[in-house]
Amino acid sequence: MDTAVRKVKGQCRCGQVKFEVTSEPLITMACHCVGCQKITASALFPNATFLL
Ligand SMILES: [Zn+2]
């Protein structure tokens, strides 16, 4: 069984806001809206929501 603490790092698009979390995400999803397609230059934008 893996008991290592996993650290997830993230930031906003411009990099002004950065964060690290060690909790598991509340939800993960992939958004297909046009805004997310433009941001990622792909068909979808995978993301996760964490309780901070
Ligand atoms: Zn979206």
mmCIF file of C-alpha atoms and ligand atoms in Angstrom:
data_model
loop_
_atom_site.group_PDB
_atom_site.id
_atom_site.type_symbol
_atom_site.label_atom_id
_atom_site.label_comp_id
_atom_site.label_asym_id
_atom_site.label_seq_id
_atom_site.Cartn_x
_atom_site.Cartn_y
_atom_site.Cartn_z
ATOM 1 C CA MET A 1 0.000 0.000 0.000
ATOM 2 C CA ASP A 2 1.303 3.454 -0.968
ATOM 3 C CA THR A 3 1.445 5.700 2.122
ATOM 4 C CA ALA A 4 3.575 8.482 0.591
ATOM 5 C CA VAL A 5 2.123 11.994 0.802
ATOM 6 C CA ARG A 6 1.447 13.251 -2.695
ATOM 7 C CA LYS A 7 2.011 16.943 -3.290
ATOM 8 C CA VAL A 8 0.157 18.634 -6.139
ATOM 9 C CA LYS A 9 1.364 21.999 -7.422
ATOM 10 C CA GLY A 10 -0.610 24.434 -9.538
ATOM 11 C CA GLN A 11 -0.835 28.027 -10.662
ATOM 12 C CA CYS A 12 -3.061 30.444 -12.492
ATOM 13 C CA ARG A 13 -2.525 31.105 -16.200
ATOM 14 C CA CYS A 14 -0.181 34.070 -15.696
ATOM 15 C CA GLY A 15 1.754 32.473 -12.804
ATOM 16 C CA GLN A 16 1.026 35.248 -10.262
ATOM 17 C CA VAL A 17 -0.822 32.816 -7.968
ATOM 18 C CA LYS A 18 0.795 29.487 -7.104
ATOM 19 C CA PHE A 19 -0.262 26.796 -4.643
ATOM 20 C CA GLU A 20 0.593 23.357 -3.300
ATOM 21 C CA VAL A 21 -1.847 20.860 -1.781
ATOM 22 C CA THR A 22 -1.342 17.477 -0.172
ATOM 23 C CA SER A 23 -5.007 16.464 0.087
ATOM 24 C CA GLU A 24 -6.858 14.317 -2.392
ATOM 25 C CA PRO A 25 -9.032 16.227 -4.893
ATOM 26 C CA LEU A 26 -12.733 16.596 -4.142
ATOM 27 C CA ILE A 27 -13.550 16.151 -7.813
ATOM 28 C CA THR A 28 -11.716 15.766 -11.107
ATOM 29 C CA MET A 29 -13.212 16.616 -14.461
ATOM 30 C CA ALA A 30 -12.487 17.583 -18.039
ATOM 31 C CA CYS A 31 -14.103 20.743 -19.423
ATOM 32 C CA HIS A 32 -14.904 20.969 -23.146
ATOM 33 C CA CYS A 33 -16.006 24.638 -23.290
ATOM 34 C CA VAL A 34 -14.540 26.953 -25.942
ATOM 35 C CA GLY A 35 -12.651 28.993 -23.304
ATOM 36 C CA CYS A 36 -10.871 25.902 -21.984
ATOM 37 C CA GLN A 37 -10.150 24.716 -25.525
ATOM 38 C CA LYS A 38 -8.463 28.062 -26.275
ATOM 39 C CA ILE A 39 -6.434 28.020 -23.026
ATOM 40 C CA THR A 40 -5.105 24.527 -23.628
ATOM 41 C CA ALA A 41 -5.164 24.485 -27.460
ATOM 42 C CA SER A 42 -6.777 21.079 -27.180
ATOM 43 C CA ALA A 43 -10.212 19.482 -27.137
ATOM 44 C CA LEU A 44 -10.509 19.428 -23.332
ATOM 45 C CA PHE A 45 -9.040 20.827 -20.121
ATOM 46 C CA PRO A 46 -8.527 18.294 -17.319
ATOM 47 C CA ASN A 47 -8.756 19.891 -13.868
ATOM 48 C CA ALA A 48 -9.256 19.055 -10.200
ATOM 49 C CA THR A 49 -10.907 20.826 -7.253
ATOM 50 C CA PHE A 50 -9.206 20.710 -3.833
ATOM 51 C CA LEU A 51 -10.377 21.835 -0.404
ATOM 52 C CA LEU A 52 -7.816 24.429 0.762
HETATM 53 ZN ZN ZN B 1 -14.293 25.221 -19.630
#
